[in-house]
mmCIF file of C-alpha atoms in Angstrom:
data_model
loop_
_atom_site.group_PDB
_atom_site.id
_atom_site.type_symbol
_atom_site.label_atom_id
_atom_site.label_comp_id
_atom_site.label_asym_id
_atom_site.label_seq_id
_atom_site.Cartn_x
_atom_site.Cartn_y
_atom_site.Cartn_z
ATOM 1 C CA TYR Q 1243 48.853 14.030 63.887
ATOM 2 C CA ILE Q 1244 46.980 16.584 65.776
ATOM 3 C CA SER Q 1245 45.012 13.872 67.657
ATOM 4 C CA ILE Q 1246 48.476 12.533 69.103
ATOM 5 C CA ILE Q 1247 49.843 16.051 69.726
ATOM 6 C CA LYS Q 1248 46.641 17.623 71.239
ATOM 7 C CA GLY Q 1249 44.373 14.833 71.651
ATOM 8 C CA SER Q 1250 46.280 12.334 73.632
ATOM 9 C CA PHE Q 1251 45.579 11.162 77.058
ATOM 10 C CA THR Q 1252 47.881 13.639 78.468
ATOM 11 C CA SER Q 1253 47.518 16.751 76.627
ATOM 12 C CA HIS Q 1254 45.395 18.467 79.233
ATOM 13 C CA LEU Q 1255 48.437 18.463 81.406
ATOM 14 C CA TYR Q 1256 50.416 20.761 79.311
ATOM 15 C CA PRO Q 1257 49.789 24.412 79.752
ATOM 16 C CA THR Q 1258 49.415 24.683 75.641
ATOM 17 C CA ASN Q 1259 47.155 21.567 75.534
ATOM 18 C CA CYS Q 1260 50.316 19.978 73.395
ATOM 19 C CA ILE Q 1261 52.477 17.197 74.472
ATOM 20 C CA THR Q 1262 56.134 17.769 73.917
ATOM 21 C CA LEU Q 1263 58.325 17.332 70.781
ATOM 22 C CA GLU Q 1264 60.014 14.168 72.556
ATOM 23 C CA ASP Q 1265 56.720 12.632 73.452
ATOM 24 C CA TYR Q 1266 55.284 13.229 70.224
ATOM 25 C CA LYS Q 1267 58.368 11.350 68.493
ATOM 26 C CA ARG Q 1268 57.891 8.443 70.961
ATOM 27 C CA LYS Q 1269 54.344 8.205 70.121
ATOM 28 C CA GLY Q 1270 54.459 9.081 66.290
ATOM 29 C CA LYS Q 1271 57.410 6.602 65.464
ATOM 30 C CA LYS Q 1272 55.112 3.902 64.226
ATOM 31 C CA ILE Q 1273 53.719 6.574 61.770
ATOM 32 C CA THR Q 1274 56.834 7.935 60.176
ATOM 33 C CA ASP Q 1275 60.323 9.058 60.492
ATOM 34 C CA SER Q 1276 61.671 11.415 63.254
ATOM 35 C CA LEU Q 1277 62.339 14.295 60.816
ATOM 36 C CA CYS Q 1278 58.762 14.222 59.275
ATOM 37 C CA LEU Q 1279 57.639 14.197 62.812
ATOM 38 C CA GLU Q 1280 59.461 17.185 63.711
ATOM 39 C CA VAL Q 1281 58.309 19.080 60.660
ATOM 40 C CA VAL Q 1282 54.346 18.292 61.416
ATOM 41 C CA TYR Q 1283 55.138 19.379 65.193
ATOM 42 C CA GLU Q 1284 56.575 22.725 63.969
ATOM 43 C CA ILE Q 1285 53.395 23.330 61.730
ATOM 44 C CA CYS Q 1286 51.235 22.495 64.785
ATOM 45 C CA MET Q 1287 52.893 25.158 66.814
ATOM 46 C CA GLU Q 1288 52.779 27.713 64.241
ATOM 47 C CA TYR Q 1289 48.813 26.920 64.245
ATOM 48 C CA GLU Q 1290 48.643 27.156 68.011
ATOM 49 C CA ASN Q 1291 50.582 30.389 67.934
ATOM 50 C CA PHE Q 1292 48.195 31.804 65.134
ATOM 51 C CA LYS Q 1293 45.155 30.692 67.185
ATOM 52 C CA ARG Q 1294 46.437 32.162 70.459
ATOM 53 C CA LYS Q 1295 47.176 35.649 68.698
ATOM 54 C CA SER Q 1296 44.078 35.810 67.087
ATOM 55 C CA GLY Q 1297 42.107 34.767 70.196
ATOM 56 C CA TYR Q 1298 40.737 31.352 68.736
ATOM 57 C CA PHE Q 1299 40.329 28.069 69.993
ATOM 58 C CA ASP Q 1300 39.547 24.824 68.415
ATOM 59 C CA ILE Q 1301 37.582 21.733 69.572
ATOM 60 C CA GLN Q 1302 40.828 20.123 71.256
ATOM 61 C CA ASP Q 1303 41.634 23.131 73.289
ATOM 62 C CA LEU Q 1304 37.841 23.036 74.570
ATOM 63 C CA THR Q 1305 38.150 19.274 75.405
ATOM 64 C CA ASN Q 1306 41.478 19.787 77.234
ATOM 65 C CA PHE Q 1307 39.828 22.631 79.289
ATOM 66 C CA LEU Q 1308 36.853 20.477 80.029
ATOM 67 C CA ILE Q 1309 39.093 17.796 81.222
ATOM 68 C CA ARG Q 1310 40.921 20.210 83.547
ATOM 69 C CA GLU Q 1311 37.815 21.615 84.979
ATOM 70 C CA VAL Q 1312 36.043 18.269 85.595
ATOM 71 C CA LEU Q 1313 39.046 17.003 87.323
ATOM 72 C CA ILE Q 1314 39.281 19.949 89.588
ATOM 73 C CA GLU Q 1315 35.634 19.867 90.244
ATOM 74 C CA PHE Q 1316 34.978 16.296 90.025
ATOM 75 C CA ASN Q 1317 33.156 15.774 93.456
ATOM 76 C CA ASP Q 1318 30.709 18.959 92.454
ATOM 77 C CA ILE Q 1319 29.543 17.848 89.076
ATOM 78 C CA LYS Q 1320 26.537 16.012 88.281
ATOM 79 C CA LEU Q 1321 27.536 12.825 86.069
ATOM 80 C CA ILE Q 1322 25.774 11.322 83.212
ATOM 81 C CA ASP Q 1323 24.149 8.204 84.164
ATOM 82 C CA TYR Q 1324 24.481 6.158 80.901
ATOM 83 C CA ILE Q 1325 26.431 6.930 77.958
ATOM 84 C CA PHE Q 1326 26.547 4.991 74.573
ATOM 85 C CA ILE Q 1327 29.033 6.343 71.935
ATOM 86 C CA ASP Q 1328 29.165 4.654 68.299
ATOM 87 C CA GLU Q 1329 31.539 5.415 65.874
ATOM 88 C CA ILE Q 1330 34.198 6.091 68.491
ATOM 89 C CA GLN Q 1331 36.841 5.633 66.002
ATOM 90 C CA ASP Q 1332 36.117 9.396 65.033
ATOM 91 C CA LEU Q 1333 37.034 10.619 68.366
ATOM 92 C CA THR Q 1334 40.175 11.673 69.674
ATOM 93 C CA ILE Q 1335 41.722 9.930 72.711
ATOM 94 C CA SER Q 1336 41.142 13.101 74.915
ATOM 95 C CA GLN Q 1337 37.414 13.488 73.748
ATOM 96 C CA ILE Q 1338 36.951 9.731 74.835
ATOM 97 C CA PHE Q 1339 38.805 10.484 78.124
ATOM 98 C CA LEU Q 1340 36.580 13.394 78.885
ATOM 99 C CA LEU Q 1341 33.134 11.163 78.216
ATOM 100 C CA ILE Q 1342 34.584 8.632 80.485
ATOM 101 C CA LEU Q 1343 35.087 11.354 83.351
ATOM 102 C CA VAL Q 1344 31.582 12.471 82.970
ATOM 103 C CA SER Q 1345 29.581 9.098 82.756
ATOM 104 C CA LYS Q 1346 28.822 7.547 85.966
ATOM 105 C CA TYR Q 1347 27.628 3.708 85.170
ATOM 106 C CA CYS Q 1348 27.428 2.186 81.874
ATOM 107 C CA LYS Q 1349 29.598 3.135 79.292
ATOM 108 C CA ILE Q 1350 29.231 1.349 75.919
ATOM 109 C CA TYR Q 1351 31.639 2.188 73.087
ATOM 110 C CA ALA Q 1352 31.281 0.953 69.469
ATOM 111 C CA GLY Q 1353 33.352 1.540 66.348
ATOM 112 C CA ASP Q 1354 35.284 0.088 63.482
ATOM 113 C CA THR Q 1355 38.790 1.484 62.597
ATOM 114 C CA CYS Q 1356 37.801 0.538 58.911
ATOM 115 C CA GLN Q 1357 35.242 3.193 59.009
ATOM 116 C CA THR Q 1358 37.164 6.262 60.273
ATOM 117 C CA ILE Q 1359 36.248 9.265 58.504
ATOM 118 C CA SER Q 1360 38.454 11.805 60.355
ATOM 119 C CA LYS Q 1361 41.646 12.291 58.745
ATOM 120 C CA VAL Q 1362 43.478 13.777 61.941
ATOM 121 C CA ASN Q 1363 42.336 10.946 64.055
ATOM 122 C CA ARG Q 1364 44.808 8.031 64.983
ATOM 123 C CA PHE Q 1365 42.439 6.074 67.236
ATOM 124 C CA ARG Q 1366 43.014 2.526 67.913
ATOM 125 C CA PHE Q 1367 41.382 0.145 70.300
ATOM 126 C CA SER Q 1368 44.529 -0.770 71.780
ATOM 127 C CA GLU Q 1369 44.625 2.762 72.960
ATOM 128 C CA LEU Q 1370 41.324 2.895 74.476
ATOM 129 C CA ASN Q 1371 42.449 -0.121 76.413
ATOM 130 C CA ASN Q 1372 45.438 2.107 77.776
ATOM 131 C CA ILE Q 1373 43.041 5.012 78.781
ATOM 132 C CA PHE Q 1374 40.764 2.545 80.579
ATOM 133 C CA TYR Q 1375 43.983 1.355 82.431
ATOM 134 C CA ASN Q 1376 45.312 4.706 83.024
ATOM 135 C CA PHE Q 1377 41.722 5.950 84.261
ATOM 136 C CA GLN Q 1378 41.615 3.213 86.956
ATOM 137 C CA LYS Q 1379 44.635 4.542 88.285
ATOM 138 C CA ILE Q 1380 43.123 7.849 88.592
ATOM 139 C CA LEU Q 1381 39.668 6.612 90.069
ATOM 140 C CA PRO Q 1382 40.142 3.114 91.622
ATOM 141 C CA ASP Q 1383 36.432 2.373 91.679
ATOM 142 C CA PHE Q 1384 36.009 2.862 87.770
ATOM 143 C CA ASP Q 1385 34.331 -0.236 86.197
ATOM 144 C CA SER Q 1386 36.234 -2.965 84.763
ATOM 145 C CA VAL Q 1387 36.337 -3.017 81.028
ATOM 146 C CA VAL Q 1388 34.908 -5.937 78.888
ATOM 147 C CA GLN Q 1389 35.671 -5.649 75.158
ATOM 148 C CA SER Q 1390 33.728 -7.585 72.609
ATOM 149 C CA ASN Q 1391 34.482 -8.040 69.009
ATOM 150 C CA LEU Q 1392 31.305 -8.250 67.115
ATOM 151 C CA THR Q 1393 31.947 -10.231 63.993
ATOM 152 C CA LEU Q 1394 28.073 -11.085 62.722
ATOM 153 C CA ASN Q 1395 26.925 -8.816 60.238
ATOM 154 C CA TYR Q 1396 23.338 -8.721 59.586
ATOM 155 C CA ARG Q 1397 23.259 -5.972 56.976
ATOM 156 C CA LEU Q 1398 25.366 -7.287 54.121
ATOM 157 C CA ASN Q 1399 25.215 -10.326 52.086
ATOM 158 C CA SER Q 1400 28.051 -12.813 51.812
ATOM 159 C CA LYS Q 1401 29.786 -11.566 48.603
ATOM 160 C CA ILE Q 1402 29.775 -7.936 49.868
ATOM 161 C CA MET Q 1403 31.151 -9.136 53.324
ATOM 162 C CA ASN Q 1404 33.862 -11.067 51.483
ATOM 163 C CA LEU Q 1405 34.893 -8.165 49.402
ATOM 164 C CA SER Q 1406 34.930 -6.001 52.749
ATOM 165 C CA THR Q 1407 37.164 -8.453 54.482
ATOM 166 C CA TYR Q 1408 39.580 -8.389 51.466
ATOM 167 C CA MET Q 1409 39.615 -4.609 51.478
ATOM 168 C CA ALA Q 1410 40.576 -4.552 55.224
ATOM 169 C CA TYR Q 1411 43.317 -7.451 54.796
ATOM 170 C CA PHE Q 1412 44.577 -5.284 51.711
ATOM 171 C CA MET Q 1413 44.541 -2.095 53.950
ATOM 172 C CA ARG Q 1414 46.304 -3.743 56.744
ATOM 173 C CA GLU Q 1415 48.853 -5.031 54.694
ATOM 174 C CA CYS Q 1416 49.547 -1.806 52.614
ATOM 175 C CA PHE Q 1417 49.184 0.301 56.007
ATOM 176 C CA PRO Q 1418 49.767 -1.581 58.999
ATOM 177 C CA ASN Q 1419 49.560 0.749 61.695
ATOM 178 C CA THR Q 1420 46.301 2.329 60.504
ATOM 179 C CA LEU Q 1421 43.730 -0.474 61.264
ATOM 180 C CA ASP Q 1422 43.136 -2.467 64.354
ATOM 181 C CA LYS Q 1423 43.261 -6.428 63.617
ATOM 182 C CA PHE Q 1424 40.133 -8.180 64.483
ATOM 183 C CA LYS Q 1425 38.782 -11.409 63.471
ATOM 184 C CA ASP Q 1426 37.096 -11.118 60.127
ATOM 185 C CA ASP Q 1427 33.286 -10.452 59.983
ATOM 186 C CA PHE Q 1428 30.826 -12.772 58.255
ATOM 187 C CA SER Q 1429 27.136 -12.475 57.263
ATOM 188 C CA LEU Q 1430 24.372 -14.863 57.110
#
């Protein structure tokens, strides 16, 4: 939930790095009911107050600070020429946005939401497409995006691949908003 409140595409626009409760309810309505979202938001705000009073910051504070600085100083920074990010599903949308901002040419992102290890992250590839769309509005010369789904697996035999496919199907059935839906993988 923190990845929505502090790690969304627009979090850096807010002085507290946190989107409003109303925006959170709108973005979180697929996850759970409104009352639960309000409780989670209140707990997040208590955490933010604790950090501020204690002089602490977290990785999302740093990410949002850097996004603001890069946007202000964009013409004066040296960009990274090429960037490859594997396991992108473990980053928040704002962290991905920061990496897009500082990369110049080729940007390659790879990941699988079935392999997410971060409990706080709500990454979906559909959200990544929205980031690219929004980013193209900010910088019109931003490269177009081509998404490819890799379905041939060279590491696993067919029995393990079938089990993996079944488990992904089961997870999508039980938790429909947690995984992206792609074509099933297969192995040789």
